[in-house]
């Protein structure tokens, strides 16, 4: 059935004389990857993506039009692989978000910002001294008085003021929950999660929120606090957010997780019984894995996401965990949609959201400061020139690009220095290995059925033997290419909370591996979000680094590995299209 692609560009930015015309069907399927480790089971090609020249030509037409607006230099030279940075949305086309649930009625949420006839481009701020964002549990009374007063004044602004508390909270709702389509692609959602946009968007979001607060209390040096949940001193929800009389309080929080309860960064919806010592060890080991082990830009920051791409190509390590588990741990399970922090549409209505994301933001410069030549930002203009719209402290609508926020120092702020014990808490193998990988795989298969048929529905524990294209690599080869485990075509409803864990060469019959163990490769998480008007399922991938893990398990020379998938939340709600090993060079 033929269809027409509707091109939508900001009316103030273009002339229509050069816009391309479309009469072909737009396809958003990806090119199917050759199966390295397994085979498709049922011939279902719905999730395999078309690579026909006709479909690719449609995208080229759109991007040629966008190139006239945003600069042809942003497009790559291959005529069938044209790309462009994600453009700031057209506020005139913002739409209500739809909140859905398996157990509750659907509701519509209006989270579109006020419109403005004028957009100004971001300019770095002028400042006389550096602002230092403090750890929330270390602030003094003088600071707390300023902070609570600023939030009080923000909440007192007229509801239609773009700087007001609810308007600022709705910024997150609109960008994260289907409020915008991509400019030029009216059937493609603009989504700032599950990609390389996650870190820069939230950095800019917090920057403008901070500037508004400083303006309201006439203190240009004011800096917001961060909740350093990455270290034991900050494991409890900061006390400044737990006073019912404070403007920082939110009643929609998990009553079982209030101070002095310590956070579980691996939280999957159920409080695990473990000692304080084991919890600390688990949290510290998890932080080591998510920051230290993920050494390349795409592993840490997220997968590439360009104009015309389907949303959610893949999360970076910190966005996946602990970012999502912290949201889930704070959100209130008594609420219909786990508000506030437990759902993206409402998360920023809780003031602790900004302290949480300040700590997420803090991980970015920490990661870049660690040893290793690969720990750097992307250099492509498709990332650097991606842009967003925010209202500043003077209620001006500002267009800011990723390149504007690569370093916190030109933005006028840094973070208070606190201990980082997780840098020295590397996971360790549970026990010495028993033989080589082939023997291990054979031993495991005697007691557990190993699946090699896809797609897999995660309604129970699943084990898959995955062949390794390369083995016994030299140290130079390992430094040049990172060996990664890729779970492709992960599909689920966007409104379903999900977490499943991934283990490698775990002994059959053993008690479950924990983040403190080398066998634990990582997790996949999803926080419920409102459904885009298209109503499509989330289709994404998970990429986990395993070079260091295989060394720790003495499995570098093995022909294959056994991958164990354990559903922890949302059992039966997730399917996986394929699992393979790849080698990335960045």
Coordinates of C-alpha atoms in Angstrom, one line a residue:
X1 CA 0.0 0.0 0.0
X2 CA 1.5 3.3 -1.1
X3 CA 1.9 6.1 1.4
X4 CA 3.3 9.6 1.4
X5 CA 6.1 10.9 3.7
X6 CA 5.2 14.3 5.1
X7 CA 8.1 16.7 5.5
X8 CA 7.8 19.1 8.4
X9 CA 10.4 21.8 8.9
X10 CA 10.2 24.9 11.1
X11 CA 8.2 27.5 9.1
X12 CA 10.5 30.3 10.2
X13 CA 13.7 28.6 9.0
X14 CA 13.0 27.6 5.4
X15 CA 11.6 28.5 2.1
X16 CA 9.5 25.8 0.4
X17 CA 11.0 26.2 -3.1
X18 CA 13.8 23.7 -2.4
X19 CA 11.9 21.0 -0.5
X20 CA 12.0 17.6 -2.0
X21 CA 8.8 15.8 -3.0
X22 CA 8.0 12.2 -2.0
X23 CA 5.9 9.6 -3.6
X24 CA 7.5 6.4 -2.3
X25 CA 6.7 4.5 0.8
X26 CA 8.9 5.3 3.8
X27 CA 10.5 2.2 5.4
X28 CA 12.2 2.3 8.8
X29 CA 13.5 -1.2 8.7
X30 CA 17.2 -1.8 9.2
X31 CA 19.5 -3.9 7.2
X32 CA 19.4 -7.4 8.7
X33 CA 22.8 -8.5 10.1
X34 CA 24.2 -11.9 9.1
X35 CA 23.8 -14.2 12.0
X36 CA 27.1 -15.1 13.5
X37 CA 26.1 -17.3 16.3
X38 CA 22.5 -18.4 15.7
X39 CA 19.8 -18.8 13.2
X40 CA 16.3 -17.2 12.8
X41 CA 13.6 -19.7 13.7
X42 CA 10.4 -18.9 11.9
X43 CA 11.2 -16.8 8.9
X44 CA 9.7 -13.7 10.5
X45 CA 11.3 -10.7 8.8
X46 CA 9.2 -8.0 10.5
X47 CA 12.1 -6.9 12.5
X48 CA 14.7 -7.2 9.8
X49 CA 15.2 -3.9 8.1
X50 CA 15.1 -3.3 4.4
X51 CA 18.1 -2.1 2.5
X52 CA 16.6 -1.6 -0.9
X53 CA 17.8 1.4 -2.9
X54 CA 14.3 2.8 -3.1
X55 CA 13.8 2.9 0.6
X56 CA 17.2 4.4 1.2
X57 CA 16.5 7.0 -1.6
X58 CA 13.5 8.3 0.4
X59 CA 15.8 9.1 3.4
X60 CA 18.3 10.7 1.0
X61 CA 15.6 13.0 -0.4
X62 CA 14.6 14.2 3.1
X63 CA 18.2 14.8 4.2
X64 CA 19.0 16.7 1.0
X65 CA 16.1 19.0 2.0
X66 CA 17.4 19.2 5.5
X67 CA 20.9 19.8 4.2
X68 CA 19.6 23.0 2.6
X69 CA 18.6 24.2 6.0
X70 CA 21.3 22.8 8.2
X71 CA 24.3 22.7 5.9
X72 CA 25.3 20.2 3.3
X73 CA 28.6 19.7 5.1
X74 CA 26.8 17.7 7.7
X75 CA 25.9 15.0 5.2
X76 CA 28.2 12.2 4.5
X77 CA 29.6 11.6 1.0
X78 CA 27.9 8.2 0.3
X79 CA 24.7 9.2 -1.6
X80 CA 22.9 6.2 -0.1
X81 CA 24.1 6.8 3.5
X82 CA 23.3 10.5 3.9
X83 CA 22.9 11.5 7.5
X84 CA 22.4 14.7 9.5
X85 CA 22.3 15.7 13.1
X86 CA 19.0 15.6 14.9
X87 CA 17.4 19.0 14.7
X88 CA 15.8 21.0 17.5
X89 CA 12.0 20.3 17.4
X90 CA 9.3 22.6 16.1
X91 CA 7.3 23.6 19.1
X92 CA 4.3 24.4 16.9
X93 CA 4.0 20.7 16.2
X94 CA 4.3 19.5 19.8
X95 CA 1.6 16.9 20.7
X96 CA 0.1 15.5 23.9
X97 CA 1.8 12.4 25.2
X98 CA -0.1 9.2 25.9
X99 CA 0.4 7.4 29.2
X100 CA -0.4 3.7 29.0
X101 CA -0.3 0.7 31.3
X102 CA -1.1 -2.9 31.2
X103 CA -3.3 -2.5 34.3
X104 CA -4.6 1.1 34.1
X105 CA -6.6 3.2 31.6
X106 CA -4.8 5.3 29.0
X107 CA -4.5 9.0 29.8
X108 CA -3.3 12.0 27.8
X109 CA -0.7 14.3 29.2
X110 CA -0.2 17.9 28.0
X111 CA 3.5 18.7 28.4
X112 CA 4.1 21.0 25.5
X113 CA 6.0 24.3 26.3
X114 CA 4.8 27.8 25.5
X115 CA 5.6 28.9 22.0
X116 CA 7.9 31.7 21.0
X117 CA 8.3 33.6 17.8
X118 CA 12.0 34.1 18.4
X119 CA 14.8 31.6 18.9
X120 CA 18.3 32.7 19.9
X121 CA 21.4 30.6 19.6
X122 CA 23.3 29.6 22.7
X123 CA 26.3 31.6 23.8
X124 CA 28.6 30.5 26.6
X125 CA 27.9 32.4 29.8
X126 CA 30.1 35.1 31.2
X127 CA 31.2 34.4 34.8
X128 CA 33.7 35.8 37.3
X129 CA 34.3 32.5 39.1
X130 CA 33.6 28.8 38.8
X131 CA 30.5 27.4 40.4
X132 CA 31.0 24.1 42.2
X133 CA 28.0 21.8 42.5
X134 CA 28.1 20.3 46.0
X135 CA 27.3 16.8 47.1
X136 CA 23.7 17.0 48.5
X137 CA 24.5 15.3 51.8
X138 CA 27.3 17.7 52.5
X139 CA 25.5 21.1 52.1
X140 CA 25.3 23.5 55.0
X141 CA 22.2 25.4 56.2
X142 CA 23.1 28.6 54.3
X143 CA 23.2 26.7 51.0
X144 CA 20.0 24.8 51.8
X145 CA 18.1 28.0 52.6
X146 CA 19.1 29.4 49.2
X147 CA 18.2 26.2 47.3
X148 CA 14.8 25.8 48.9
X149 CA 14.0 29.5 48.4
X150 CA 14.9 29.3 44.7
X151 CA 12.7 26.2 44.2
X152 CA 9.9 28.0 46.1
X153 CA 10.1 31.0 43.8
X154 CA 10.2 28.7 40.8
X155 CA 7.0 27.0 42.0
X156 CA 5.4 30.4 42.6
X157 CA 5.8 31.6 39.0
X158 CA 2.7 31.7 36.8
X159 CA 1.9 28.3 35.3
X160 CA 2.3 29.6 31.8
X161 CA 5.8 31.0 32.5
X162 CA 8.3 28.7 30.7
X163 CA 10.6 29.0 33.8
X164 CA 7.9 27.7 36.2
X165 CA 8.5 24.4 38.0
X166 CA 5.9 22.5 36.1
X167 CA 6.8 23.9 32.8
X168 CA 10.4 22.9 33.5
X169 CA 9.3 19.4 34.5
X170 CA 7.4 19.1 31.3
X171 CA 10.5 19.7 29.2
X172 CA 11.5 16.2 30.1
X173 CA 8.0 14.9 29.4
X174 CA 8.0 16.4 25.9
X175 CA 11.4 15.2 24.9
X176 CA 11.2 11.8 26.4
X177 CA 7.6 10.7 25.9
X178 CA 6.7 11.3 22.3
X179 CA 5.9 15.0 22.4
X180 CA 7.9 15.7 19.3
X181 CA 8.5 14.2 15.9
X182 CA 11.9 14.5 14.2
X183 CA 12.0 17.5 12.0
X184 CA 11.4 16.2 8.5
X185 CA 10.0 12.8 9.6
X186 CA 6.5 13.1 10.9
X187 CA 6.2 9.4 11.7
X188 CA 9.5 9.2 13.6
X189 CA 9.6 10.1 17.3
X190 CA 12.3 12.4 18.6
X191 CA 13.6 10.6 21.7
X192 CA 16.6 11.7 23.8
X193 CA 17.0 8.4 25.7
X194 CA 18.5 5.2 24.3
X195 CA 21.2 7.0 22.3
X196 CA 24.2 9.3 22.2
X197 CA 21.8 12.3 22.9
X198 CA 21.2 11.2 26.5
X199 CA 24.2 12.8 28.2
X200 CA 24.3 16.2 26.3
X201 CA 20.5 16.7 26.5
X202 CA 20.4 16.3 30.2
X203 CA 23.5 18.4 30.8
X204 CA 21.9 21.3 29.0
X205 CA 18.6 20.7 30.7
X206 CA 20.2 20.9 34.1
X207 CA 22.3 23.9 33.1
X208 CA 19.2 26.0 32.2
X209 CA 17.3 24.8 35.3
X210 CA 20.2 25.9 37.4
X211 CA 20.4 29.3 35.7
X212 CA 16.7 29.9 36.3
X213 CA 17.1 29.2 40.0
X214 CA 20.1 31.5 40.3
X215 CA 18.2 34.3 38.6
X216 CA 15.3 33.9 40.9
X217 CA 17.4 34.4 44.0
X218 CA 19.7 36.9 42.3
X219 CA 22.8 34.7 42.8
X220 CA 24.6 34.0 39.5
X221 CA 27.0 31.8 41.4
X222 CA 24.4 29.4 42.6
X223 CA 25.0 25.7 41.7
X224 CA 22.6 22.8 42.1
X225 CA 23.6 19.8 44.3
X226 CA 24.3 16.2 43.1
X227 CA 23.2 13.0 44.8
X228 CA 26.3 10.9 44.7
X229 CA 24.7 7.5 44.8
X230 CA 27.9 6.0 43.4
X231 CA 29.6 6.0 46.8
X232 CA 28.6 4.6 50.2
X233 CA 28.4 8.1 51.8
X234 CA 25.6 9.0 49.3
X235 CA 23.7 5.7 49.2
X236 CA 20.7 7.1 51.1
X237 CA 18.3 9.6 49.6
X238 CA 19.7 12.9 50.7
X239 CA 18.1 14.2 53.8
X240 CA 17.4 17.6 52.3
X241 CA 14.8 16.0 50.1
X242 CA 13.0 14.2 52.9
X243 CA 11.5 17.1 54.9
X244 CA 7.7 17.2 54.2
X245 CA 7.8 21.0 54.9
X246 CA 10.5 21.6 52.3
X247 CA 9.9 22.7 48.7
X248 CA 12.3 19.8 47.8
X249 CA 9.9 17.2 49.1
X250 CA 7.8 15.0 46.9
X251 CA 5.2 12.7 48.4
X252 CA 5.3 10.4 45.4
X253 CA 8.3 8.3 46.4
X254 CA 8.7 4.7 47.5
X255 CA 8.0 4.8 51.2
X256 CA 10.3 1.8 51.8
X257 CA 13.3 3.6 50.4
X258 CA 13.4 6.7 52.5
X259 CA 16.5 7.6 54.6
X260 CA 18.4 5.8 56.1
X261 CA 17.7 3.0 53.6
X262 CA 20.6 2.4 51.2
X263 CA 20.0 2.3 47.5
X264 CA 20.5 -0.8 45.4
X265 CA 22.0 0.3 42.1
X266 CA 21.0 -3.0 40.6
X267 CA 17.4 -2.6 41.8
X268 CA 14.8 -4.6 39.7
X269 CA 11.6 -3.7 41.5
X270 CA 12.1 -6.0 44.5
X271 CA 14.2 -5.4 47.5
X272 CA 16.8 -8.1 47.7
X273 CA 17.8 -9.5 51.1
X274 CA 21.5 -8.8 51.5
X275 CA 23.9 -7.5 54.2
X276 CA 25.1 -3.9 54.1
X277 CA 28.5 -5.2 53.3
X278 CA 27.3 -7.2 50.3
X279 CA 25.2 -4.3 49.1
X280 CA 28.1 -1.9 49.2
X281 CA 30.3 -4.4 47.3
X282 CA 27.6 -4.9 44.7
X283 CA 27.1 -1.2 44.2
X284 CA 30.8 -0.4 43.9
X285 CA 31.5 -3.3 41.5
X286 CA 28.6 -2.3 39.4
X287 CA 30.0 1.3 39.1
X288 CA 33.4 -0.1 38.2
X289 CA 31.9 -2.1 35.4
X290 CA 29.7 0.7 34.0
X291 CA 32.4 3.4 34.0
X292 CA 35.8 1.7 33.9
X293 CA 35.0 -1.3 31.7
X294 CA 33.0 0.7 29.0
X295 CA 36.0 2.3 27.3
X296 CA 34.7 3.6 24.0
X297 CA 32.3 6.5 23.2
X298 CA 29.5 4.3 21.9
X299 CA 29.7 2.0 24.9
X300 CA 29.6 4.8 27.4
X301 CA 27.6 7.6 25.7
X302 CA 25.3 5.5 23.6
X303 CA 24.6 4.5 20.0
X304 CA 24.6 6.9 17.1
X305 CA 21.2 8.5 16.4
X306 CA 20.8 10.7 13.3
X307 CA 18.0 12.4 11.4
X308 CA 15.8 9.8 9.9
X309 CA 16.9 7.0 12.2
X310 CA 14.3 5.1 14.2
X311 CA 14.5 6.1 17.9
X312 CA 16.3 4.1 20.6
X313 CA 19.3 2.6 18.8
X314 CA 21.0 1.7 22.0
X315 CA 21.8 3.0 25.5
X316 CA 25.2 3.9 26.9
X317 CA 26.3 2.1 30.0
X318 CA 25.4 4.7 32.6
X319 CA 22.0 5.5 31.1
X320 CA 21.2 1.8 31.3
X321 CA 22.5 1.2 34.8
X322 CA 22.5 2.8 37.3
X323 CA 20.4 5.7 35.8
X324 CA 17.3 3.6 35.3
X325 CA 17.4 1.6 38.5
X326 CA 17.7 4.8 40.5
X327 CA 14.6 6.2 38.9
X328 CA 12.8 3.0 39.6
X329 CA 14.1 2.8 43.2
X330 CA 12.8 6.3 44.0
X331 CA 9.4 6.1 42.2
X332 CA 6.3 5.3 44.2
X333 CA 4.8 1.8 43.4
X334 CA 1.5 3.0 45.0
X335 CA 0.9 5.3 42.1
X336 CA -0.8 4.1 39.0
X337 CA 2.2 4.8 36.7
X338 CA 4.9 4.7 39.4
X339 CA 5.1 8.4 39.6
X340 CA 7.0 10.6 40.0
X341 CA 10.5 9.3 39.4
X342 CA 9.3 5.9 38.2
X343 CA 8.0 7.2 34.8
X344 CA 9.7 9.5 32.4
X345 CA 6.6 11.7 31.9
X346 CA 6.5 12.7 35.6
X347 CA 10.2 12.1 36.7
X348 CA 11.2 15.8 36.7
X349 CA 8.3 16.7 39.0
X350 CA 10.4 15.4 41.8
X351 CA 13.2 17.8 42.7
X352 CA 15.5 14.9 43.4
X353 CA 15.4 14.2 39.7
X354 CA 17.9 17.1 39.1
X355 CA 20.2 15.9 41.9
X356 CA 20.1 12.4 40.4
X357 CA 20.9 13.6 36.9
X358 CA 23.6 15.9 38.2
X359 CA 25.4 12.8 39.4
X360 CA 24.8 11.2 36.0
X361 CA 26.3 14.3 34.4
X362 CA 29.3 14.0 36.8
X363 CA 30.1 10.6 35.4
X364 CA 30.9 12.1 32.0
X365 CA 34.0 14.1 33.0
X366 CA 35.1 11.3 35.4
X367 CA 35.0 8.8 32.5
X368 CA 37.0 11.0 30.2
X369 CA 39.6 11.6 32.9
X370 CA 40.4 7.8 33.2
X371 CA 43.4 6.3 31.4
X372 CA 42.8 5.1 27.9
X373 CA 42.9 6.8 24.5
X374 CA 39.4 5.7 23.6
X375 CA 37.8 7.7 26.4
X376 CA 36.8 10.7 24.4
X377 CA 33.7 12.3 22.9
X378 CA 32.4 11.6 19.4
X379 CA 33.9 13.9 16.8
X380 CA 31.3 13.6 14.0
X381 CA 29.2 16.6 13.3
X382 CA 26.1 14.4 13.3
X383 CA 26.5 14.4 17.1
X384 CA 28.1 17.7 17.7
X385 CA 25.5 19.7 15.7
X386 CA 22.4 17.9 17.2
X387 CA 20.3 20.6 18.8
X388 CA 17.6 21.1 21.4
X389 CA 15.4 24.0 22.6
X390 CA 15.3 25.3 26.2
X391 CA 14.0 28.4 27.9
X392 CA 16.7 30.3 29.7
X393 CA 16.6 32.4 32.9
X394 CA 15.2 35.4 31.0
X395 CA 12.4 33.3 29.4
X396 CA 14.2 33.4 26.0
X397 CA 13.9 30.4 23.8
X398 CA 17.5 29.1 23.2
X399 CA 18.7 26.6 20.6
X400 CA 21.7 24.8 22.1
X401 CA 23.9 22.2 20.3
X402 CA 25.8 19.2 21.7
X403 CA 29.1 20.9 20.9
X404 CA 28.0 23.7 23.3
X405 CA 28.2 21.4 26.4
X406 CA 31.2 19.0 25.9
X407 CA 33.0 20.5 28.9
X408 CA 31.4 21.8 32.1
X409 CA 34.0 24.5 32.6
X410 CA 33.0 26.8 29.7
X411 CA 29.4 26.5 31.2
X412 CA 30.8 27.8 34.5
X413 CA 30.6 24.8 36.8
X414 CA 32.5 21.8 38.1
X415 CA 31.7 19.2 40.8
X416 CA 32.9 19.0 44.3
X417 CA 35.5 16.4 44.7
X418 CA 34.5 13.3 46.7
X419 CA 36.0 9.9 47.0
X420 CA 35.6 7.3 44.2
X421 CA 36.1 3.9 45.9
X422 CA 34.6 2.1 43.0
X423 CA 37.6 2.8 40.9
X424 CA 39.4 0.1 42.9
X425 CA 36.5 -2.4 43.1
X426 CA 36.9 -4.6 40.1
X427 CA 34.6 -7.6 39.9
X428 CA 36.3 -11.0 40.5
X429 CA 35.5 -14.5 39.2
X430 CA 33.4 -16.5 41.6
X431 CA 35.7 -19.5 41.4
X432 CA 38.7 -20.8 39.3
X433 CA 37.6 -22.0 35.9
X434 CA 37.1 -25.7 35.3
X435 CA 38.6 -26.5 31.9
X436 CA 38.3 -24.7 28.6
X437 CA 35.2 -23.0 27.2
X438 CA 34.2 -25.8 24.9
X439 CA 34.2 -28.3 27.8
X440 CA 32.3 -25.8 30.0
X441 CA 29.7 -25.3 27.3
X442 CA 29.3 -29.1 26.8
X443 CA 29.1 -29.6 30.6
X444 CA 26.4 -26.9 30.9
X445 CA 24.3 -28.3 28.1
X446 CA 24.0 -31.7 29.9
X447 CA 21.7 -30.1 32.4
X448 CA 20.3 -27.1 30.7
X449 CA 18.8 -26.8 27.2
X450 CA 20.9 -24.3 25.2
X451 CA 18.7 -22.4 22.8
X452 CA 20.0 -21.4 19.4
X453 CA 16.7 -20.4 17.8
X454 CA 15.5 -16.8 17.6
X455 CA 13.6 -14.7 18.5
X456 CA 13.7 -15.7 22.2
X457 CA 10.9 -14.6 24.6
X458 CA 12.4 -14.0 28.0
X459 CA 9.7 -15.8 30.1
X460 CA 12.4 -17.9 31.9
X461 CA 16.1 -18.3 32.2
X462 CA 17.7 -18.9 28.8
X463 CA 21.2 -20.1 27.9
X464 CA 22.7 -19.6 24.5
X465 CA 26.1 -20.8 23.2
X466 CA 27.6 -18.0 21.2
X467 CA 30.7 -18.6 18.9
X468 CA 33.6 -16.2 19.0
X469 CA 34.9 -15.1 15.5
X470 CA 38.3 -14.3 17.0
X471 CA 40.2 -15.9 19.9
X472 CA 43.5 -15.6 21.7
X473 CA 44.0 -12.0 20.6
X474 CA 47.2 -10.2 21.3
X475 CA 47.2 -7.3 23.7
X476 CA 47.6 -4.9 20.8
X477 CA 44.6 -6.3 19.1
X478 CA 42.6 -5.9 22.3
X479 CA 43.6 -2.3 22.6
X480 CA 42.7 -1.7 19.0
X481 CA 39.3 -3.5 19.0
X482 CA 36.9 -4.1 21.9
X483 CA 35.1 -7.4 21.9
X484 CA 31.4 -6.9 22.6
X485 CA 28.4 -9.0 23.1
X486 CA 25.4 -7.6 21.1
X487 CA 21.8 -8.5 21.9
X488 CA 19.9 -7.3 18.8
X489 CA 16.3 -6.4 18.1
X490 CA 15.3 -6.3 21.8
X491 CA 11.5 -5.7 21.6
X492 CA 9.1 -4.7 24.3
X493 CA 6.2 -2.3 24.9
X494 CA 7.5 1.1 25.9
X495 CA 5.2 1.3 28.9
X496 CA 6.5 -1.9 30.5
X497 CA 9.1 -1.8 33.3
X498 CA 11.8 -4.3 32.4
X499 CA 15.1 -5.6 33.6
X500 CA 17.0 -8.7 32.6
X501 CA 20.6 -9.7 33.5
X502 CA 23.3 -11.1 31.3
X503 CA 25.9 -13.6 32.6
X504 CA 28.8 -15.3 30.8
X505 CA 30.0 -18.8 31.5
X506 CA 28.1 -19.0 34.7
X507 CA 28.1 -22.5 36.3
X508 CA 24.9 -24.3 35.7
X509 CA 23.0 -24.8 39.0
X510 CA 24.9 -22.1 40.9
X511 CA 23.2 -19.4 42.9
X512 CA 22.7 -16.3 40.8
X513 CA 25.7 -14.3 39.9
X514 CA 25.9 -10.8 41.4
X515 CA 27.5 -7.6 40.0
X516 CA 30.5 -8.2 42.1
X517 CA 31.3 -11.3 40.1
X518 CA 33.2 -11.3 36.8
X519 CA 30.6 -13.6 35.2
X520 CA 28.0 -10.8 35.5
X521 CA 28.3 -9.0 32.1
X522 CA 25.5 -6.4 32.6
X523 CA 21.8 -5.7 32.4
X524 CA 19.1 -4.3 30.2
X525 CA 16.6 -1.9 31.8
X526 CA 13.5 0.0 30.7
X527 CA 11.6 2.7 32.6
X528 CA 8.0 3.1 31.5
X529 CA 7.4 6.1 29.2
X530 CA 4.4 7.4 27.4
X531 CA 3.6 6.0 24.0
X532 CA 4.4 7.8 20.8
X533 CA 1.3 8.4 18.6
X534 CA 2.6 5.7 16.3
X535 CA 2.2 3.2 19.1
X536 CA 5.2 1.1 17.9
X537 CA 7.1 -1.2 20.2
X538 CA 10.5 -0.3 21.5
X539 CA 13.1 -1.9 19.2
X540 CA 16.7 -1.5 20.5
X541 CA 19.9 -3.3 21.2
X542 CA 22.2 -3.9 24.1
X543 CA 26.0 -3.9 23.7
X544 CA 28.2 -5.1 26.5
X545 CA 32.1 -5.1 26.5
X546 CA 33.6 -8.5 27.3
X547 CA 37.3 -8.2 26.5
X548 CA 38.3 -7.7 30.2
X549 CA 35.6 -10.1 31.4
X550 CA 37.0 -12.9 29.2
X551 CA 40.5 -12.3 30.5
X552 CA 39.3 -12.4 34.1
X553 CA 37.5 -15.8 33.4
X554 CA 40.6 -17.1 31.5
X555 CA 38.3 -17.6 28.5
X556 CA 40.3 -15.7 25.9
X557 CA 41.2 -18.8 24.0
X558 CA 37.8 -20.4 24.0
X559 CA 35.9 -21.0 20.7
X560 CA 32.5 -19.9 22.3
X561 CA 30.9 -18.6 25.4
X562 CA 27.7 -19.5 27.2
X563 CA 25.4 -16.5 27.6
X564 CA 22.7 -16.8 30.3
X565 CA 19.8 -14.4 30.3
X566 CA 17.7 -14.0 33.5
X567 CA 14.5 -12.0 33.5
X568 CA 14.2 -10.0 36.7
X569 CA 11.3 -7.6 35.9
X570 CA 8.8 -7.8 33.1
X571 CA 9.1 -11.6 32.6
X572 CA 7.6 -12.7 29.3
X573 CA 7.4 -9.1 28.0
X574 CA 10.7 -9.0 26.1
X575 CA 11.9 -10.8 23.0
X576 CA 15.4 -10.8 21.6
X577 CA 16.1 -11.2 17.8
X578 CA 19.7 -12.4 17.9
X579 CA 22.9 -12.5 20.0
X580 CA 26.3 -12.3 18.5
X581 CA 29.9 -11.1 19.2
X582 CA 31.3 -8.2 17.3
X583 CA 34.5 -6.1 17.5
X584 CA 34.3 -2.3 17.6
X585 CA 37.0 0.2 16.8
X586 CA 36.5 3.8 17.8

